[in-house]
mmCIF file of C-alpha atoms in Angstrom:
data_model
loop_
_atom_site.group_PDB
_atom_site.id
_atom_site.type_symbol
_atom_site.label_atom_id
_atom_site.label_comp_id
_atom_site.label_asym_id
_atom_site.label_seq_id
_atom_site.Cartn_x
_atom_site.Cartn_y
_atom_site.Cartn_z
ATOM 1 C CA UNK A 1 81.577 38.879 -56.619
ATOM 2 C CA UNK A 2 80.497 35.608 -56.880
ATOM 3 C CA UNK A 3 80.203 34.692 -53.268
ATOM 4 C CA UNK A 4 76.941 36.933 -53.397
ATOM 5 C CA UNK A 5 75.356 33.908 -53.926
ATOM 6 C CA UNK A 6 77.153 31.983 -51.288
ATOM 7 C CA UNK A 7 74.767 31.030 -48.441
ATOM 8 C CA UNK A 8 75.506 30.998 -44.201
ATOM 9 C CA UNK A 9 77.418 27.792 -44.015
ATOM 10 C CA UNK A 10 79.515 28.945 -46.915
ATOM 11 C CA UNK A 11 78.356 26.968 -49.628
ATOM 12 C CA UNK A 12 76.649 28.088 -52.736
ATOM 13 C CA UNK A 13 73.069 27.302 -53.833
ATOM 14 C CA UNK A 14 73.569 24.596 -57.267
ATOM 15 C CA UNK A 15 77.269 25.872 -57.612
ATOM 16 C CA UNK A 16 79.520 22.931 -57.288
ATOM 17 C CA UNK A 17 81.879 22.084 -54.465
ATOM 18 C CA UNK A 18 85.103 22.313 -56.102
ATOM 19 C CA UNK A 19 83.803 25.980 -57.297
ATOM 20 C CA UNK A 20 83.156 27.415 -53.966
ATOM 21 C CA UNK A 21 86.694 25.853 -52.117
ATOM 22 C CA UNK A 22 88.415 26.975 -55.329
ATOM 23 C CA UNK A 23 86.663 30.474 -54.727
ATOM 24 C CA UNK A 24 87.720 30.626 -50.986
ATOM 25 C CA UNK A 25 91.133 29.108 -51.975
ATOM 26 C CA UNK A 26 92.156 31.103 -54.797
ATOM 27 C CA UNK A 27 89.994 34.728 -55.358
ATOM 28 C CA UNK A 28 92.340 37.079 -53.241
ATOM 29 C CA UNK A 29 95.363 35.514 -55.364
ATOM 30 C CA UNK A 30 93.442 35.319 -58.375
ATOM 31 C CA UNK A 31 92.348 39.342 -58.208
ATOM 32 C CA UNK A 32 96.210 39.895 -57.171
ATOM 33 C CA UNK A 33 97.128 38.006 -60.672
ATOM 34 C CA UNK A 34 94.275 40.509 -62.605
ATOM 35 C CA UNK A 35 95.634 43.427 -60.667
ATOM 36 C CA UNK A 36 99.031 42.854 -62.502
ATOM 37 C CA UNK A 37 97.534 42.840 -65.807
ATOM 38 C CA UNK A 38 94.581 45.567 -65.156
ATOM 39 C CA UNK A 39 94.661 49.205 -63.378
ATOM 40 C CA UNK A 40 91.078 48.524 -62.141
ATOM 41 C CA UNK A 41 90.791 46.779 -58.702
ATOM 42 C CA UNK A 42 86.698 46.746 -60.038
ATOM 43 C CA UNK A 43 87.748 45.045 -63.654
ATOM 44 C CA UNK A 44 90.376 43.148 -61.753
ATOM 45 C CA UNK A 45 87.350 41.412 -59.510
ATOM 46 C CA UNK A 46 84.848 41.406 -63.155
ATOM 47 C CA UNK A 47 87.793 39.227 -64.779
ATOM 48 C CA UNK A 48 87.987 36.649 -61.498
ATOM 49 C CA UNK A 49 84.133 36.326 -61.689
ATOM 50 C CA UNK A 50 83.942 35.899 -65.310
ATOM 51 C CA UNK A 51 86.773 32.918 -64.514
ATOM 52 C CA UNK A 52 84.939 31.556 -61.871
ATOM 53 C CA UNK A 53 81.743 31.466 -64.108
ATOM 54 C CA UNK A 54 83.453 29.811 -66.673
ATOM 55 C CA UNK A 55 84.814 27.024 -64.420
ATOM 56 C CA UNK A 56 81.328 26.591 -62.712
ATOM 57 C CA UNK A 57 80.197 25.764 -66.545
ATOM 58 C CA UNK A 58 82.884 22.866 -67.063
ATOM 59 C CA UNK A 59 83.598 21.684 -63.688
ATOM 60 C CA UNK A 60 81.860 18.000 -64.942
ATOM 61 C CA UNK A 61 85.008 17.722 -66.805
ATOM 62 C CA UNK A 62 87.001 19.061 -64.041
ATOM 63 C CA UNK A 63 88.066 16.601 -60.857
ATOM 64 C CA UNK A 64 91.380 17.675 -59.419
ATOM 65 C CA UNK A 65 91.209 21.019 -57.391
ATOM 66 C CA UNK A 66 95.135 21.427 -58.691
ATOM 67 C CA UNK A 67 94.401 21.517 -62.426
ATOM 68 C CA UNK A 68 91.148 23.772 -61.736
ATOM 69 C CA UNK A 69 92.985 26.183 -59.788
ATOM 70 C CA UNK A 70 95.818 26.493 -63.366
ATOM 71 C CA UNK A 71 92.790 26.429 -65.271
ATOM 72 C CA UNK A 72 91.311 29.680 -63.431
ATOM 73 C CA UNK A 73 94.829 31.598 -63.715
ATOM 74 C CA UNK A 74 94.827 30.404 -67.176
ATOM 75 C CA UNK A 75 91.527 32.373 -67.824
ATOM 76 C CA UNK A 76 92.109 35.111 -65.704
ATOM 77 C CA UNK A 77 95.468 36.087 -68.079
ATOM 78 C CA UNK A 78 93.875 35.445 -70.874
ATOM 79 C CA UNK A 79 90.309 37.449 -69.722
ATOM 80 C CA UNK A 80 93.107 40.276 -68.710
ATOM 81 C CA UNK A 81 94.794 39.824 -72.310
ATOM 82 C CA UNK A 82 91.536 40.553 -73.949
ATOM 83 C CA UNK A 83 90.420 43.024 -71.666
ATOM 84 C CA UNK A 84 93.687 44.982 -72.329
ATOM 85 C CA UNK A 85 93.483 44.722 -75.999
ATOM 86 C CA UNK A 86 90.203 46.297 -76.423
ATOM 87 C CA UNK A 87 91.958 49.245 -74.983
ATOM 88 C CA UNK A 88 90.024 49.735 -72.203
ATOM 89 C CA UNK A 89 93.018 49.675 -69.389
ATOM 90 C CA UNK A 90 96.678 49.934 -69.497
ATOM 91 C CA UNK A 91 99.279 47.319 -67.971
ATOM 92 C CA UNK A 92 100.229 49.161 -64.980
ATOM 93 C CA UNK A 93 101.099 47.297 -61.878
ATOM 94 C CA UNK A 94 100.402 48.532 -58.902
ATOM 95 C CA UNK A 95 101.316 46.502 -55.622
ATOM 96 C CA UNK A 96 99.700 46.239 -52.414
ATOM 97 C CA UNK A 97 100.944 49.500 -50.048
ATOM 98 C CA UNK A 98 103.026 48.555 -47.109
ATOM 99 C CA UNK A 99 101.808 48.366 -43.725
ATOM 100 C CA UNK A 100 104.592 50.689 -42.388
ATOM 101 C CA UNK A 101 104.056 54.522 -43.866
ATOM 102 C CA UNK A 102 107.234 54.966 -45.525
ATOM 103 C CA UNK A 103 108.846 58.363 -45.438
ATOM 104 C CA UNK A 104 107.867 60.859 -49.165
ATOM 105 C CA UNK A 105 111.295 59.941 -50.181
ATOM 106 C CA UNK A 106 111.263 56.616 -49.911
ATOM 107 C CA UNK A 107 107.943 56.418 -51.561
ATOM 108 C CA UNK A 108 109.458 58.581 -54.400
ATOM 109 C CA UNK A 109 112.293 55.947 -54.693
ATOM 110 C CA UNK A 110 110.184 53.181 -54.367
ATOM 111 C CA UNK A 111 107.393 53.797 -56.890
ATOM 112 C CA UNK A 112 110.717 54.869 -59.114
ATOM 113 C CA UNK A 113 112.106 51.701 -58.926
ATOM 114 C CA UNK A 114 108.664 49.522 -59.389
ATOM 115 C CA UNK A 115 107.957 52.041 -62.811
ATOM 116 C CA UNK A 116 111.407 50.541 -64.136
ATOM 117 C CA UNK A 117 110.686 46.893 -62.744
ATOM 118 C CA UNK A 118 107.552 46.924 -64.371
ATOM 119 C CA UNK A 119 109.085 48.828 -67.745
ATOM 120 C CA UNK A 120 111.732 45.838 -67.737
ATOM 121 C CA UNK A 121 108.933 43.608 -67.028
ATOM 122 C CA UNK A 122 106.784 44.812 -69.879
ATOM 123 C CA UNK A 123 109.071 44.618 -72.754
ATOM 124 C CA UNK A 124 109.689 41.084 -72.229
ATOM 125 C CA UNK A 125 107.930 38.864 -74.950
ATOM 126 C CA UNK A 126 104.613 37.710 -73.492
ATOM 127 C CA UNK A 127 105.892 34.111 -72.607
ATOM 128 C CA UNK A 128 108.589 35.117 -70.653
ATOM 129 C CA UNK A 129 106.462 38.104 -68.706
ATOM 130 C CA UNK A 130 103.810 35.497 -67.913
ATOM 131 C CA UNK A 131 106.362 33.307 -66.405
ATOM 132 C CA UNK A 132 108.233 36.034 -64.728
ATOM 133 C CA UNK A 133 104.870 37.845 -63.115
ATOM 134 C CA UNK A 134 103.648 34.010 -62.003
ATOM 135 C CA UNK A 135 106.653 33.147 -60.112
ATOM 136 C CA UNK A 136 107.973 36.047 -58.700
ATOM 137 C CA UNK A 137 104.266 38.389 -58.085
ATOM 138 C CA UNK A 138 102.077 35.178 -57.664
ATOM 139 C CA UNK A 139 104.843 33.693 -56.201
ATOM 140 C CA UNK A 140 103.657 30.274 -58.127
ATOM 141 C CA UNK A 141 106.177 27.235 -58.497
ATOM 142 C CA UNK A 142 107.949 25.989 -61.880
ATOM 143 C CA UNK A 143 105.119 22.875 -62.393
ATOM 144 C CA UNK A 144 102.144 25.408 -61.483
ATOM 145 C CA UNK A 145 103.311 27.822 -63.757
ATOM 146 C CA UNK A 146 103.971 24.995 -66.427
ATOM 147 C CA UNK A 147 100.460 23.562 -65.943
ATOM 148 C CA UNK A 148 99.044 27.310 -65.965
ATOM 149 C CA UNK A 149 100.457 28.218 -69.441
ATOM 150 C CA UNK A 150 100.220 24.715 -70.599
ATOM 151 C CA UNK A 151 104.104 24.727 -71.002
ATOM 152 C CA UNK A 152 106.801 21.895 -69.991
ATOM 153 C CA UNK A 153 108.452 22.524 -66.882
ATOM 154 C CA UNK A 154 111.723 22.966 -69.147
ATOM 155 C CA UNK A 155 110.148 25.633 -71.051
ATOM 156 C CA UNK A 156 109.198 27.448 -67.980
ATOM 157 C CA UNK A 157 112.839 27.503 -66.952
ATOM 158 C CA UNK A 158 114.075 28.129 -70.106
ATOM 159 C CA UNK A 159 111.689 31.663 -69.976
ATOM 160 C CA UNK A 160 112.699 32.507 -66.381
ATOM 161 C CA UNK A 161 116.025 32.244 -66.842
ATOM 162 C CA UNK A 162 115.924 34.502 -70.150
ATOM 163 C CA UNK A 163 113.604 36.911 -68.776
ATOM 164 C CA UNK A 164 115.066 37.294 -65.826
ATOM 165 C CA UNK A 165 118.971 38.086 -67.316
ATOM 166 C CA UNK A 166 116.813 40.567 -70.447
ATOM 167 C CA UNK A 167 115.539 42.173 -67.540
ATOM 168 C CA UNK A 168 118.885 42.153 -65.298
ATOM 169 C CA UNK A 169 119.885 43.868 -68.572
ATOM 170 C CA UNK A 170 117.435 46.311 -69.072
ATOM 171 C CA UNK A 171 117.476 47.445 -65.521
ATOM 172 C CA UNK A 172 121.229 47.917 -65.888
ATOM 173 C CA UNK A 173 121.064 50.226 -68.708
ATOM 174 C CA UNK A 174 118.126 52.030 -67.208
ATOM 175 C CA UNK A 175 120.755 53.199 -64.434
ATOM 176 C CA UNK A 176 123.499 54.032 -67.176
ATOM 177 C CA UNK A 177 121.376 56.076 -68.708
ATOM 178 C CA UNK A 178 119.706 58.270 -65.431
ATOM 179 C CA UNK A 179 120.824 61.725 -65.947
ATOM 180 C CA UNK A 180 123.903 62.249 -63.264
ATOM 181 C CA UNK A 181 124.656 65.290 -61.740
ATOM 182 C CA UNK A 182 126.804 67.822 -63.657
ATOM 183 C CA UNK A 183 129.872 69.495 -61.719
ATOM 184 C CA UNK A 184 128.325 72.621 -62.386
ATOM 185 C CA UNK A 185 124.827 71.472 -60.641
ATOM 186 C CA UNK A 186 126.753 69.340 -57.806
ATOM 187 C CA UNK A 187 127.112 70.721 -54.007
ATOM 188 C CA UNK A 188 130.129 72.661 -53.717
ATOM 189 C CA UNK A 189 132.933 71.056 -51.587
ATOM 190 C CA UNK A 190 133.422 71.749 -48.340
ATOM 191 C CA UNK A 191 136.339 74.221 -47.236
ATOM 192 C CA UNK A 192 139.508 72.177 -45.649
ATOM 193 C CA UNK A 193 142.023 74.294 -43.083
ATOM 194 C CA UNK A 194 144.397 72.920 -46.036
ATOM 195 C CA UNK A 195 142.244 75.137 -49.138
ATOM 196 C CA UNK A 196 142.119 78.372 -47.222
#
């Protein structure tokens, strides 16, 4: 990525200063935020660099490290927006592993129940699943996310709140409508002294 060009004592040949602390700051997070939007850990890292080559090219108009680092997550939705819309990836999320090894079944469960988080998540209109994937996956506050989409800090709330109770919803009627056992298909009940 970019810190190929990064030298010994960590800084980067003609790159400016805010660019490389920005780059040790924010690229893990930043590749996280792709990850949400790409399947491709490798196009996930492509989108960061392309962001952090953008900023490099306008960092004379950029001073404070705060509105750089909204204006990389910024880019890196919208680079993940366009990526995804030339059809070259889907928008499948797929979270770090654990450190424990979970059992198969709870693996099963789990990856069942991030499939319908992510479902939920996905059918939200696009304002509300940015705000919803920047606070609760990027774990980003109300103002960040608000400078981020370039939104008031109202509107932010306004599209958690709603996202969050369409998804509540969604996830309810998900488990309303998961096929339940039939009598017929059930475990029979155990014998009592009283039944024989």
């Amino acid at each position: 990525m970019l810190a190929r060009g990064a030298q010994r004592d960590g800084s980067a040949q003609g790159v400016d200063p805010l660019v490389v602390t920005l780059f040790t700051a924010e690229a893990a997070r930043l590749v996280q935020l792709a990850r949400f939007f790409v399947d491709d850990r490798t196009a996930a890292e492509d989108l960061v660099q392309e962001a952090f080559i953008r900023l490099a090219r306008s960092t004379h108009r950029i001073h404070d490290e705060a509105r750089a680092a909204a204006y990389l997550r910024s880019i890196v939705i919208n680079l993940a927006r366009d990526h995804n819309r030339r059809g070259l990836v889907s928008l499948r999320h797929r979270p770090p592993a654990a450190p424990d090894e979970p059992s198969a079944e709870d693996e099963a469960t789990g990856r069942e129940s991030r499939r319908e988080v992510v479902a939920a998540l996905r059918a939200l209109p696009k304002r509300q699943r940015d705000c919803v994937a920047l606070r609760y996956y990027l774990e980003l506050s109300v103002p960040e996310i608000a400078e981020t989409l370039g939104l008031s800090v109202n509107s932010v709330k306004t599209h958690l709140q709603r996202g969050l109770r369409a998804m509540e919803v969604a996830l309810r009627d998900q488990h309303h409508r998961a096929p339940r056992p039939s009598p017929a298909t059930s475990a029979p009940m155990p014998e009592t002294e009283e039944g024989r």
